XYZ file of C-alpha atoms in Angstrom:
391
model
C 94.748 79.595 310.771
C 96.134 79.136 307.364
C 94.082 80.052 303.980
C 95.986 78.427 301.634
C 93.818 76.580 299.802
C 95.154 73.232 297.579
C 93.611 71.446 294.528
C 93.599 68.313 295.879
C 96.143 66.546 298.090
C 99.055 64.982 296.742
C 100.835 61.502 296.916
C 103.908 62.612 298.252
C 107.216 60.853 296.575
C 108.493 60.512 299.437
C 107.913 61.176 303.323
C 110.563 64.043 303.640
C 108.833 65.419 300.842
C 105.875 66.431 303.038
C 108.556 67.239 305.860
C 107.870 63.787 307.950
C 110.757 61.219 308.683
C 110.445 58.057 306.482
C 111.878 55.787 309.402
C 109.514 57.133 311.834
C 106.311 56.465 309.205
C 107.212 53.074 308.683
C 107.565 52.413 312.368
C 103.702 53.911 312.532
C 102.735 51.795 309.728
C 104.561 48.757 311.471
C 102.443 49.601 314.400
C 99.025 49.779 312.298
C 99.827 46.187 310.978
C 100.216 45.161 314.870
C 97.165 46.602 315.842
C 95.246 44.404 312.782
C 93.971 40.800 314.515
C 94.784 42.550 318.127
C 92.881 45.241 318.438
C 90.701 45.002 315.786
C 90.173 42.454 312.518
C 91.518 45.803 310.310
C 92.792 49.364 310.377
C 93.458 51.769 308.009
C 96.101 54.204 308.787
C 95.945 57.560 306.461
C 98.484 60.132 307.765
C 99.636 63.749 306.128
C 100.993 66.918 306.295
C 100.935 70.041 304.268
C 99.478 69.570 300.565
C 100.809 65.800 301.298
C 99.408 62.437 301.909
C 102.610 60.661 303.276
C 101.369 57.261 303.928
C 98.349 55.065 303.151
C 98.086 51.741 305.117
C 95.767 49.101 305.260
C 95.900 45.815 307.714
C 93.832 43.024 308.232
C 90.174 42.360 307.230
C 87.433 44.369 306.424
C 85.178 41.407 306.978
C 86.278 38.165 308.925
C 83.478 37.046 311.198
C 79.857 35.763 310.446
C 79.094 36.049 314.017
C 79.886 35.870 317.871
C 79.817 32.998 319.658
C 79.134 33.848 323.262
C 79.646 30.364 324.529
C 82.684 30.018 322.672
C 83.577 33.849 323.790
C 85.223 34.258 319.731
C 84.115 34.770 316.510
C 82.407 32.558 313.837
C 85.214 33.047 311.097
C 84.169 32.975 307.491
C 86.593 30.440 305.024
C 88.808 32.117 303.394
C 87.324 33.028 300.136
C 84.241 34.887 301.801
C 86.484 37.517 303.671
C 87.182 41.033 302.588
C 90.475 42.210 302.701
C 91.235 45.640 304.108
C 92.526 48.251 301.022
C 92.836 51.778 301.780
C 89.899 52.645 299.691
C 87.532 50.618 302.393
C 84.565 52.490 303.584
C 83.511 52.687 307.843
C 80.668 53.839 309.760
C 82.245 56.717 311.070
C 79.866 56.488 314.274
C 80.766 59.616 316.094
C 82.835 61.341 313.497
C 79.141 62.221 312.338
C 79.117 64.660 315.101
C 82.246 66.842 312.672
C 79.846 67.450 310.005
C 76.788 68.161 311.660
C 79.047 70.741 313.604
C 80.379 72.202 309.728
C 76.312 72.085 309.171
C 75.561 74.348 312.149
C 78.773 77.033 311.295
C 77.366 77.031 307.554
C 74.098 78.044 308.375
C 75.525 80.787 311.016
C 77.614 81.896 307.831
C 74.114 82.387 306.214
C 72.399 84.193 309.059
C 69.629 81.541 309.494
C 71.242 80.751 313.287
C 73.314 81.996 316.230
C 75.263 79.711 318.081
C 74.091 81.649 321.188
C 70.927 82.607 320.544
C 68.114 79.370 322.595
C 67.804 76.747 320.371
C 63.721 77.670 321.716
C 64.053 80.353 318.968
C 64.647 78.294 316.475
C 60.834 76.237 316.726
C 59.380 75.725 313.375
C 55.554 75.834 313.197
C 55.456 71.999 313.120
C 57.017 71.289 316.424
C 55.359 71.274 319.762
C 56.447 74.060 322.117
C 59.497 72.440 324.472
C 58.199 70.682 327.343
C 59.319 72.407 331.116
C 62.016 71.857 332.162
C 63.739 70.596 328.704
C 66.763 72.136 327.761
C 65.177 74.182 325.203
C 62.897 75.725 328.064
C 65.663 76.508 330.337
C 67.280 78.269 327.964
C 69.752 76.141 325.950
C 71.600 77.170 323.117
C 73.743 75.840 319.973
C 77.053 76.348 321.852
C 76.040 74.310 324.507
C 75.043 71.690 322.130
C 78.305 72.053 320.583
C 80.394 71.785 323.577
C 78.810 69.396 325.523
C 77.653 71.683 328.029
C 73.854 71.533 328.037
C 73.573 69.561 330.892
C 71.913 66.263 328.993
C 72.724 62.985 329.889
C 74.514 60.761 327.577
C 72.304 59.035 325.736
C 68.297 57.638 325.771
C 66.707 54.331 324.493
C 65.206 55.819 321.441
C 65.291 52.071 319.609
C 62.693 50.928 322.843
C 60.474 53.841 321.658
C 57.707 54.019 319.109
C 58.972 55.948 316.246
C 56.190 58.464 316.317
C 57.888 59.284 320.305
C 61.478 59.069 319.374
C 62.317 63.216 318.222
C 59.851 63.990 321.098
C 61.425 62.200 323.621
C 64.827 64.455 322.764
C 63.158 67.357 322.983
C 61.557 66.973 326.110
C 64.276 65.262 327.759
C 65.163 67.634 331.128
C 69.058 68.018 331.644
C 70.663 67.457 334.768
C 71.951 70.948 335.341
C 71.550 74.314 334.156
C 72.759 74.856 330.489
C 75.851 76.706 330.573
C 76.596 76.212 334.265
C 76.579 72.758 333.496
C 80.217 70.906 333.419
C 81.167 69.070 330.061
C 78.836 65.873 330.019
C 79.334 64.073 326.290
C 75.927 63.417 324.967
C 74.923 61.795 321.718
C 71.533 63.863 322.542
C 73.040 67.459 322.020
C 73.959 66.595 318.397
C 70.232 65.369 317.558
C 68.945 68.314 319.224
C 71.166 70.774 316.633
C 69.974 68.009 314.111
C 66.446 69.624 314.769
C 67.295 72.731 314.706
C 69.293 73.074 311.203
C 65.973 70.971 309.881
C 64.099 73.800 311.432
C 65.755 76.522 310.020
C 66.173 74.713 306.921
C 63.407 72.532 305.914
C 66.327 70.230 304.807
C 66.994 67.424 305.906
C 70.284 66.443 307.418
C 71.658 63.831 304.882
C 70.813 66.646 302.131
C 72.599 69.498 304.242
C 75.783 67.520 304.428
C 75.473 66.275 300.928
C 75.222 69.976 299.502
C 77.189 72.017 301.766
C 80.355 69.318 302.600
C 80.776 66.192 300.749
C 79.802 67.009 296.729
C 81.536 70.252 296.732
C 84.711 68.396 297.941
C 84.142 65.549 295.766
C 83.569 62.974 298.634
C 81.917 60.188 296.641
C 82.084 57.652 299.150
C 81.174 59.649 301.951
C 77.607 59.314 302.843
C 74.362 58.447 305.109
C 72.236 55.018 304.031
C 75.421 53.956 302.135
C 73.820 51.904 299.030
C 73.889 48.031 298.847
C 76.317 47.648 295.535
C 78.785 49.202 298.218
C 78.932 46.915 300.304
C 81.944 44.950 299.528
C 83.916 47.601 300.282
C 82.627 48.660 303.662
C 83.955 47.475 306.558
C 81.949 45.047 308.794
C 80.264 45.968 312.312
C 78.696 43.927 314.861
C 76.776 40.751 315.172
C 74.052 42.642 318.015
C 72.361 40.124 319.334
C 71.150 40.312 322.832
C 72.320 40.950 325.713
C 75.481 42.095 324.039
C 74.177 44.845 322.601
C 71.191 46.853 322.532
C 68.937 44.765 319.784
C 68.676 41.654 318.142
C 69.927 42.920 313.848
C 72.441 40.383 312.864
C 76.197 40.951 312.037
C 76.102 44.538 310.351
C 77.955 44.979 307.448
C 76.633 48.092 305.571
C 73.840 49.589 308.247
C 74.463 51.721 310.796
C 75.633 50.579 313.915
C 74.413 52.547 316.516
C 71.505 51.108 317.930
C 69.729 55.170 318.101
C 70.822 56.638 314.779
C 69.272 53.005 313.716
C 65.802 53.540 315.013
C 65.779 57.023 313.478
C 66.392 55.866 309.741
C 70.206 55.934 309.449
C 70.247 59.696 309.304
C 71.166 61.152 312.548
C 73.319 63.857 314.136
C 75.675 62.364 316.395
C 76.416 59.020 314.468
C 75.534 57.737 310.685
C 77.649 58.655 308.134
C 80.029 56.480 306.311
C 83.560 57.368 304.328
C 86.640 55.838 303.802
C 90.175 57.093 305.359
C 91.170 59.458 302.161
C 87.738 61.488 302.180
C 88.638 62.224 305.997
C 91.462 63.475 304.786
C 90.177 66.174 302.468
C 88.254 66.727 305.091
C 90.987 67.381 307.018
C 93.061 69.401 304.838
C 89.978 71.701 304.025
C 89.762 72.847 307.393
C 93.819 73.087 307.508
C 93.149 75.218 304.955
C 90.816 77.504 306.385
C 87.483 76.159 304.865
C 88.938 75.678 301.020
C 89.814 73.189 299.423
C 91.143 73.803 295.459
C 88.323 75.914 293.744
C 85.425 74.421 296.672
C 85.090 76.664 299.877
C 82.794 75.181 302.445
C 83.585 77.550 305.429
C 84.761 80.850 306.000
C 88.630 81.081 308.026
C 86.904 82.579 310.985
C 84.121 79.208 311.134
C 86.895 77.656 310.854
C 88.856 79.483 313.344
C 85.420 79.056 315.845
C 85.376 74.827 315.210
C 88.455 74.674 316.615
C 89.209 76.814 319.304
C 89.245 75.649 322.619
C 87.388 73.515 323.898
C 86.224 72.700 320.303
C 82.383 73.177 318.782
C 81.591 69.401 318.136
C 85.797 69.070 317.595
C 87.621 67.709 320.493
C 90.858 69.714 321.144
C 94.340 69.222 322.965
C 93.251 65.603 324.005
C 96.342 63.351 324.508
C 94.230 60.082 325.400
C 93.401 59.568 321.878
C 96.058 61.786 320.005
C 98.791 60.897 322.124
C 101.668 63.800 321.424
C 99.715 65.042 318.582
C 98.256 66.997 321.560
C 100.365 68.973 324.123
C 103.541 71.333 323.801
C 104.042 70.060 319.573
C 100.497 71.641 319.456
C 100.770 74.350 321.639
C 97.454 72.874 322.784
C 95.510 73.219 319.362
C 95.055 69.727 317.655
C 91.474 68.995 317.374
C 89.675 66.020 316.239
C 87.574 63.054 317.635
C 86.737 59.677 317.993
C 84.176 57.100 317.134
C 82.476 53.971 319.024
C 83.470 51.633 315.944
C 86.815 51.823 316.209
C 87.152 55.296 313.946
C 89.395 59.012 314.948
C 90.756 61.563 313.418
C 93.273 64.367 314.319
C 93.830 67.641 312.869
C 96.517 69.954 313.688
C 96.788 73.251 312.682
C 100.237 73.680 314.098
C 102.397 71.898 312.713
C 100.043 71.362 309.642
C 99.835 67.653 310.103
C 96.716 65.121 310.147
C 96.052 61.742 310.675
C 92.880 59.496 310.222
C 92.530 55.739 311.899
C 89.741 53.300 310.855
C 89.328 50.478 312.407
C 86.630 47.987 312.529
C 86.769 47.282 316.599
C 83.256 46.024 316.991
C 83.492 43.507 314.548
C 82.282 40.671 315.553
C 81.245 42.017 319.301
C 81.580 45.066 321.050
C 84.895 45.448 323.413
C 85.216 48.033 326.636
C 86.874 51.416 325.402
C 90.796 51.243 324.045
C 92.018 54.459 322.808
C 95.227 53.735 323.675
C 96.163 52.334 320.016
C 94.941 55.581 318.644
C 97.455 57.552 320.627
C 100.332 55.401 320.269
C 99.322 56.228 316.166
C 99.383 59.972 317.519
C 102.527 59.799 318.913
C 104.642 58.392 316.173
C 103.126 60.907 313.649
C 103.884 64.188 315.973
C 107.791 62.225 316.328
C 108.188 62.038 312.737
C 107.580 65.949 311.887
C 110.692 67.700 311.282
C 110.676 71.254 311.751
């Protein structure tokens, strides 16, 4: 794991500059412009190696849809003159690319001594919380790496939003998982990351939104990365989904500017699997930080060896060596150590520490309606990046 650490990343004059093949970028950004209208209204394509961002794309719309028409199985398009464009500066609901930071969050706090990653999360019970129910994870034993990598047992998800809000943390806590922690086999679940969300406030007495403001996003200078983005933002931020019934999960309107997930919703826009919003060059500090082994110019946010632990196979919260999203990002270019993730809304990002080389895709898939699962795009996106490094 490298240590170098940079000031801030640079525009790079040109692509061989950063040690990427020009003819092979513009073939990617050809691609992202495809991709625009097809797969979703917009994308933003942010792709870099080294100390270098070598290209900056934006396609499409930001905004182009009041609403879904179900009958008319399309989109209610807005004239002209009420659509935002997409730039490169345009800020997404990241969705599950919230689960990155919370996992930073959790190796932060380890760095401080307040947690263990393998130590039951039962240990860390503040005075204020209930004792966990039998037969929750907690109570058979669970713990922050299992959390982390998926392995707790818990299934996917739960209707929080159908829930009273006083029940909603209660219900996560108690929830019983399907198999022994540990034993169990990987089973993504947007309820391990709210569980470590409890924790961290446990251990704490801070609040998640506070946690990543403080340890992640003002020491790197993210300023438009954030939970609860505010309202004079909102022309820049891409648009979500017009949920509506039976589509989706509740009747809110086209979102443009509140969280989409229905879940991280009900529980105030702060959440630990899904929430936070950035645009595509904030990612990419993000990125290069953790390239960097935790620095980034004078700001450190993790030690190399929290670094090191995010991203070793099979990942803590990080994805690694996954081809169906980074196409040859992942594999033999690799040597199996590309990490990153992806996002309901149409978001990813890929990190690899390899061949020094990251790439970031926003894209604004759910807007106007939710569409089955496509990754495919994204690893097309991965592919022509890992063709254009040169040795």
């Amino acid at each position: 794991m490298q240590a170098v650490a940079y000031a801030r990343l640079r525009r790079a004059s040109a692509p061989e500059r950063a040690g990427l093949d020009g003819a092979v970028l513009a073939a990617l950004a050809e691609e992202a412009e495809g991709l625009a209208g097809d797969w979703a209204p917009g994308v933003v394509v942010v792709a870099g190696r080294g100390q270098y961002v070598a290209l900056e794309h934006a396609a499409g719309w930001a905004l182009r849809y009041s609403a879904w028409d179900p009958e008319a199985g399309r989109g209610v398009e807005l004239p002209a003159e009420r659509r935002l464009p997409m730039r490169t500066d345009t800020v997404f609901d990241l969705a599950s690319l919230t689960k990155l930071y919370t996992a930073i969050a959790v190796l932060q706090q380890q760095e401080r001594g307040t947690l263990d990653l393998d130590s039951p999360v039962a240990a860390y019970r503040d005075s204020a919380t209930p004792p966990p129910a039998d037969g929750s994870a907690a109570a058979r034993g669970a713990t922050l790496r299992h959390l982390l990598t998926h392995t707790s047992g818990l299934r996917p998800e739960l209707p929080l939003y159908d829930l009273p809000p006083q029940r909603r943390r209660g219900r996560v806590r108690d929830e019983a998982p399907l198999e022994q922690p540990g034993t169990a086999p990987y089973r993504y679940s947007d309820l391990n990351l709210l569980l470590v969300q409890d924790v961290l406030t446990s251990v704490t007495s801070r609040t998640l939104d506070a946690l990543v403001a403080d340890g992640i996003t003002r020491p790197l200078g993210l300023a438009d990365t954030c939970f609860r983005p505010p309202r004079g933002l909102r022309r820049r931020i891409a648009a979500t989904e017009d949920q509506r019934l039976p589509w989706a999960k509740a009747d809110r309107g086209l979102l443009h500017g509140a969280v989409h997930d229905e879940n991280a919703h009900a529980l105030g826009g702060v959440a630990g699997h899904a929430g936070l919003f950035a645009c595509a060059c904030d990612l990419a500090v993000v990125c290069r930080t953790l390239l960097s082994g935790g620095a980034y110019g004078s700001a450190r946010i993790l030690a190399p060896s929290s670094v090191a632990q995010l991203l070793a196979p099979p990942g803590l919260g990080f994805q690694v060596d996954q081809p169906w999203f980074m196409g040859e990002l992942a594999g033999p270019l690799s040597g199996g150590r590309a990490a990153g993730h992806t996002g309901f809304t149409g978001t990813s990002v890929v990190l690899d520490p390899e061949t020094d080389t990251f790439l970031v895709v926003l894209a604004n898939t759910v807007h106007p309606v939710r569409r089955g699962p496509d990754s495919a795009p994204r690893a097309r996106l991965g592919t022509l990046l890992a063709r254009a490094v040169r040795s």
